Amino acid sequence: MPELPEVETVAAQLRSRVVGRTILACRLWTPGMVRHPSPDAFVLRLAGRRIEAVTRRGKYLLHRLSGCGGELLVVHLGMTGTWTCVPAEAPEPGHLHLVLELDDGCQLRYRDTRRFGRLLLGAEADLLAAGVLPRLGPEPLDPAFTPEALHRLLRGRRAPLKALLLDQRVVAGLGNIYADEACFRAGLRPDRPGGSLSRRSAARLHDALREVLLEAIANGGSSVDDYRDARGEPGRQQERLLVYGRAGRPCLRCGRRLAVIRLAGRSTVFCRRCQR
DNA sequence: TTAAATTCCTGTAAGC
DNA sequence: TGCTTACAGGAATTTA
């Protein structure tokens, strides 16, 4: 599923392919995917706009559009969403919800089997005010995200560490894969209270988070479900995951069977020996 | 205020 | 073989 590294990969690829392109037409098959504004307004307002920039915030893809004071087309991929740029003549896959026709003969296509994704259009302030774009926590790769900052975010919290890492208001961009991977690399049990981390442990977690995210970006993200990048290609980081998806198999560090528990409604894999 | 549970959705895999 | 059921999970919503 797309988390920060996967969304970063898509944003970087789209930047070189769609910035400067104008949207000629817009076809929307599934109105329910559009959370703001109304589906009709969404379709009408996209046609004729030029894409000025493509960026990422947390797991959100942001496309800054010409006119109307820098409105954003916002795409969240949910679990199974893909946002690809392909030639218009490429065969159309199933579960296609939105197609934007560009002025160079290519199409931006939103496909999503489980429909957990969402599409938004509007000025950032309006999306925040409407409550359709949440107020996100810090970017874990931002220089301002220091070990001390992470320690402050966790201090006093009694929820399990993993639950806090998954909370986008605490830190933006983490999902089930990289939360588990970071806890393992930091040697920290995901079910211990977030507030129980010492300054030193928080620093280990901070370094593990940055390390695993940067490594995943370098490898084009993880394709464990049906994640594909903007070209339709899978990532390579899934081959390097140490705990996610490996429940019951031996720990790659000590050989003990990896445990699986449920935290914050998600299956959580960790090593009872290596993580304390 | 915080934490936990519930809901949405459909392909896949396990079980009978 | 074919059917039913459980499961996967991001985030909004509801409940405690």
XYZ file of C-alpha atoms (C1' of nucleotides) in Angstrom:
308
model
C 0.000 0.000 0.000
C 1.239 3.477 -0.720
C 2.993 5.182 2.181
C 5.434 8.095 2.151
C 8.136 6.446 -0.041
C 5.620 5.218 -2.594
C 3.862 8.589 -2.835
C 7.245 10.338 -3.052
C 8.204 8.057 -5.960
C 4.986 8.820 -7.832
C 5.348 12.573 -7.217
C 8.942 12.603 -8.475
C 8.037 10.721 -11.649
C 4.968 12.823 -12.390
C 6.907 16.049 -11.864
C 8.977 15.420 -14.982
C 6.028 14.206 -17.046
C 3.042 16.444 -16.282
C 4.300 19.789 -14.995
C 3.465 22.378 -17.664
C 0.785 20.161 -19.238
C -2.788 21.420 -19.590
C -5.818 19.296 -18.719
C -8.050 19.202 -21.816
C -10.849 17.036 -20.476
C -11.862 15.089 -17.415
C -13.858 11.849 -17.156
C -15.115 10.712 -13.757
C -16.758 7.291 -13.425
C -17.083 7.070 -9.651
C -18.431 10.312 -8.154
C -18.041 8.877 -4.673
C -14.245 9.104 -4.916
C -14.494 12.925 -4.939
C -14.791 14.318 -1.395
C -14.617 17.996 -2.314
C -16.194 19.929 -4.006
C -19.258 18.278 -5.615
C -18.363 15.742 -8.343
C -19.897 18.008 -11.004
C -17.873 21.023 -9.858
C -14.752 18.867 -9.655
C -15.056 17.826 -13.320
C -15.993 21.311 -14.581
C -13.184 23.098 -12.763
C -10.375 20.770 -13.883
C -10.798 21.266 -17.624
C -8.484 23.909 -19.059
C -6.183 24.125 -16.025
C -2.421 23.784 -16.323
C -0.458 21.671 -13.835
C 2.148 24.012 -12.299
C 3.788 21.713 -9.738
C 3.552 18.249 -8.211
C 4.482 17.811 -4.547
C 3.792 15.489 -1.624
C 2.584 16.059 1.944
C 2.344 12.921 4.072
C 0.616 10.373 1.851
C -1.140 13.074 -0.187
C -0.163 13.935 -3.768
C -0.615 17.649 -4.435
C -0.957 19.117 -7.941
C -0.854 22.918 -7.985
C -3.049 24.221 -10.795
C -3.031 27.471 -12.766
C -5.620 30.133 -11.978
C -8.015 30.479 -9.030
C -5.211 31.455 -6.641
C -3.216 28.246 -6.814
C -5.840 25.595 -6.233
C -4.717 22.055 -5.553
C -5.802 18.772 -7.095
C -5.228 16.384 -4.203
C -4.970 12.613 -4.684
C -4.801 10.147 -1.806
C -4.141 6.594 -2.993
C -5.682 4.828 0.008
C -4.608 1.193 -0.068
C -4.885 0.132 -3.679
C -4.926 3.399 -5.614
C -2.608 4.004 -8.561
C -2.064 7.347 -10.302
C -0.319 6.782 -13.602
C 0.593 8.839 -16.655
C 0.259 6.756 -19.815
C -0.339 7.298 -23.544
C -4.051 7.743 -24.309
C -4.044 4.625 -26.498
C -2.880 2.360 -23.649
C -5.568 -0.248 -22.837
C -7.890 0.813 -20.025
C -7.702 -1.388 -16.940
C -10.611 -2.254 -14.659
C -11.467 -0.227 -11.556
C -10.734 3.027 -13.369
C -12.373 6.012 -11.630
C -10.871 9.163 -13.140
C -9.057 10.055 -16.375
C -7.516 13.452 -17.167
C -6.711 14.033 -20.841
C -3.498 16.061 -21.180
C -2.415 18.264 -24.092
C 0.490 15.965 -25.042
C -1.627 12.905 -25.819
C -1.112 11.317 -22.418
C -3.653 10.550 -19.723
C -3.473 10.750 -15.955
C -5.453 7.746 -14.699
C -6.753 7.021 -11.212
C -7.396 3.311 -10.602
C -8.400 1.870 -7.225
C -9.839 -1.589 -6.614
C -10.874 -1.116 -2.988
C -11.839 2.546 -3.369
C -10.208 3.678 -0.132
C -8.569 6.580 -1.959
C -9.965 10.078 -2.315
C -9.848 13.023 -4.691
C -10.045 16.699 -3.678
C -9.929 20.031 -5.472
C -9.607 23.457 -3.879
C -7.343 25.974 -2.168
C -5.411 24.414 0.694
C -7.026 26.719 3.268
C -10.506 25.791 2.024
C -9.752 22.059 2.114
C -8.450 22.386 5.670
C -11.473 24.441 6.709
C -13.850 21.924 5.118
C -12.168 19.161 7.118
C -11.450 17.076 4.009
C -7.697 17.653 4.291
C -6.525 16.892 7.833
C -3.906 18.829 9.760
C -0.892 16.580 9.497
C 2.056 16.110 11.808
C 5.648 16.866 10.786
C 7.351 15.322 7.765
C 9.775 12.684 9.049
C 12.379 13.632 6.428
C 12.195 17.351 7.198
C 15.338 18.714 8.924
C 13.041 20.190 11.587
C 12.047 16.634 12.561
C 14.822 16.072 15.100
C 15.215 13.284 17.686
C 14.149 15.806 20.326
C 11.041 16.721 18.314
C 10.010 13.056 18.122
C 10.605 12.613 21.847
C 8.344 15.603 22.542
C 5.601 14.211 20.284
C 5.558 10.897 22.167
C 5.986 12.257 25.688
C 3.028 11.643 27.981
C 1.202 9.446 25.484
C -0.097 6.094 26.735
C -1.177 4.653 23.394
C 1.051 1.927 21.907
C 4.071 3.315 20.062
C 2.883 1.781 16.777
C -0.558 3.416 17.094
C 1.098 6.822 17.509
C 3.364 6.269 14.502
C 0.289 5.445 12.396
C -1.519 8.597 13.566
C -0.978 11.120 10.760
C -1.437 14.003 13.227
C 1.657 12.811 15.133
C 3.931 12.079 12.158
C 2.845 12.316 8.505
C 3.344 9.577 5.939
C 3.852 6.373 7.924
C 1.685 3.300 7.356
C 1.736 -0.278 8.534
C 4.828 -1.342 6.601
C 7.285 1.350 7.640
C 5.960 1.649 11.198
C 6.772 -2.048 11.757
C 10.105 -1.809 9.945
C 11.197 1.258 11.925
C 10.280 -0.333 15.283
C 12.320 -3.405 14.387
C 15.345 -1.425 13.245
C 15.176 0.654 16.420
C 14.846 -2.467 18.598
C 11.608 -1.190 20.163
C 8.451 -3.189 20.919
C 5.550 -1.666 18.982
C 3.104 -2.286 21.861
C 4.958 -0.353 24.554
C 3.430 3.019 25.473
C 4.780 5.787 23.264
C 5.498 7.910 26.309
C 7.772 5.229 27.777
C 10.594 5.957 25.330
C 13.694 7.539 26.789
C 15.378 10.349 24.906
C 17.948 7.817 23.710
C 15.267 5.365 22.484
C 13.418 8.154 20.691
C 16.669 9.069 18.963
C 17.100 5.447 17.816
C 13.547 5.457 16.487
C 14.120 8.770 14.741
C 17.218 7.436 12.979
C 15.460 4.148 12.060
C 12.502 6.029 10.584
C 14.656 8.213 8.376
C 16.872 5.302 7.372
C 14.024 3.010 6.308
C 12.135 5.780 4.488
C 15.212 6.969 2.565
C 16.149 3.397 1.661
C 12.593 2.724 0.426
C 12.568 5.889 -1.675
C 15.894 4.861 -3.227
C 14.287 1.529 -4.131
C 11.118 3.007 -5.612
C 8.897 1.939 -2.696
C 7.407 -1.420 -1.673
C 4.912 -3.329 -3.834
C 3.300 -5.686 -1.345
C -0.286 -5.166 -2.461
C -0.827 -3.709 -5.878
C 1.199 -0.530 -5.569
C 2.579 0.708 -8.898
C 4.528 3.881 -9.606
C 3.499 6.612 -12.062
C 4.823 4.484 -14.937
C 2.901 1.406 -13.789
C 6.040 -0.357 -12.487
C 6.352 -2.073 -9.078
C 8.881 -0.990 -6.429
C 11.756 -3.088 -5.075
C 11.776 -2.352 -1.333
C 9.440 -5.315 -0.567
C 12.455 -7.603 -1.067
C 14.254 -5.818 1.770
C 11.518 -5.780 4.412
C 12.743 -7.350 7.668
C 9.459 -7.940 9.539
C 6.394 -6.768 7.579
C 4.601 -9.777 6.073
C 6.990 -12.231 7.767
C 4.869 -13.333 10.764
C 5.834 -16.804 11.975
C 9.077 -16.818 10.003
C 12.495 -16.531 11.656
C 13.841 -13.155 12.718
C 16.601 -12.203 10.301
C 18.702 -10.963 13.231
C 18.311 -13.679 15.902
C 16.348 -16.527 14.292
C 13.417 -16.505 16.733
C 9.918 -16.864 15.246
C 8.457 -13.405 14.588
C 5.336 -12.653 16.643
C 2.147 -11.107 15.274
C -0.341 -9.083 17.326
C -3.060 -6.556 16.527
C -2.441 -2.901 17.295
C -4.682 -0.026 16.229
C -6.623 -2.555 14.162
C -3.552 -3.573 12.134
C -1.528 -6.747 12.175
C 1.815 -5.962 13.716
C 4.893 -8.159 13.296
C 7.877 -7.953 15.644
C 10.618 -9.974 17.343
C 10.123 -10.641 21.075
C 13.873 -10.990 21.553
C 15.253 -8.119 19.464
C 12.591 -5.546 20.349
C 12.212 -4.326 23.946
C -8.140 15.112 25.355
C -7.046 10.597 24.341
C -7.715 5.891 22.963
C -10.234 2.182 21.024
C -13.746 0.381 18.025
C -16.321 0.660 13.744
C -17.001 1.605 8.969
C -16.076 1.688 4.046
C -14.543 -1.776 -0.204
C -13.150 -5.868 -2.999
C -9.605 -9.331 -4.259
C -7.398 -13.166 -2.289
C -6.807 -17.175 0.325
C -8.219 -20.471 3.612
C -11.637 -23.769 5.077
C -15.287 -26.992 4.380
C -14.526 -28.142 -7.679
C -17.226 -24.616 -5.801
C -19.066 -22.095 -2.200
C -18.624 -19.341 2.172
C -15.979 -16.793 5.302
C -12.144 -14.226 7.114
C -8.732 -11.027 6.209
C -5.979 -7.155 4.401
C -5.802 -1.777 5.840
C -5.976 4.417 5.642
C -8.519 7.417 7.740
C -13.037 9.419 8.974
C -16.417 8.660 12.302
C -18.350 7.033 16.506
C -18.059 5.495 21.191
C -15.987 5.199 25.724
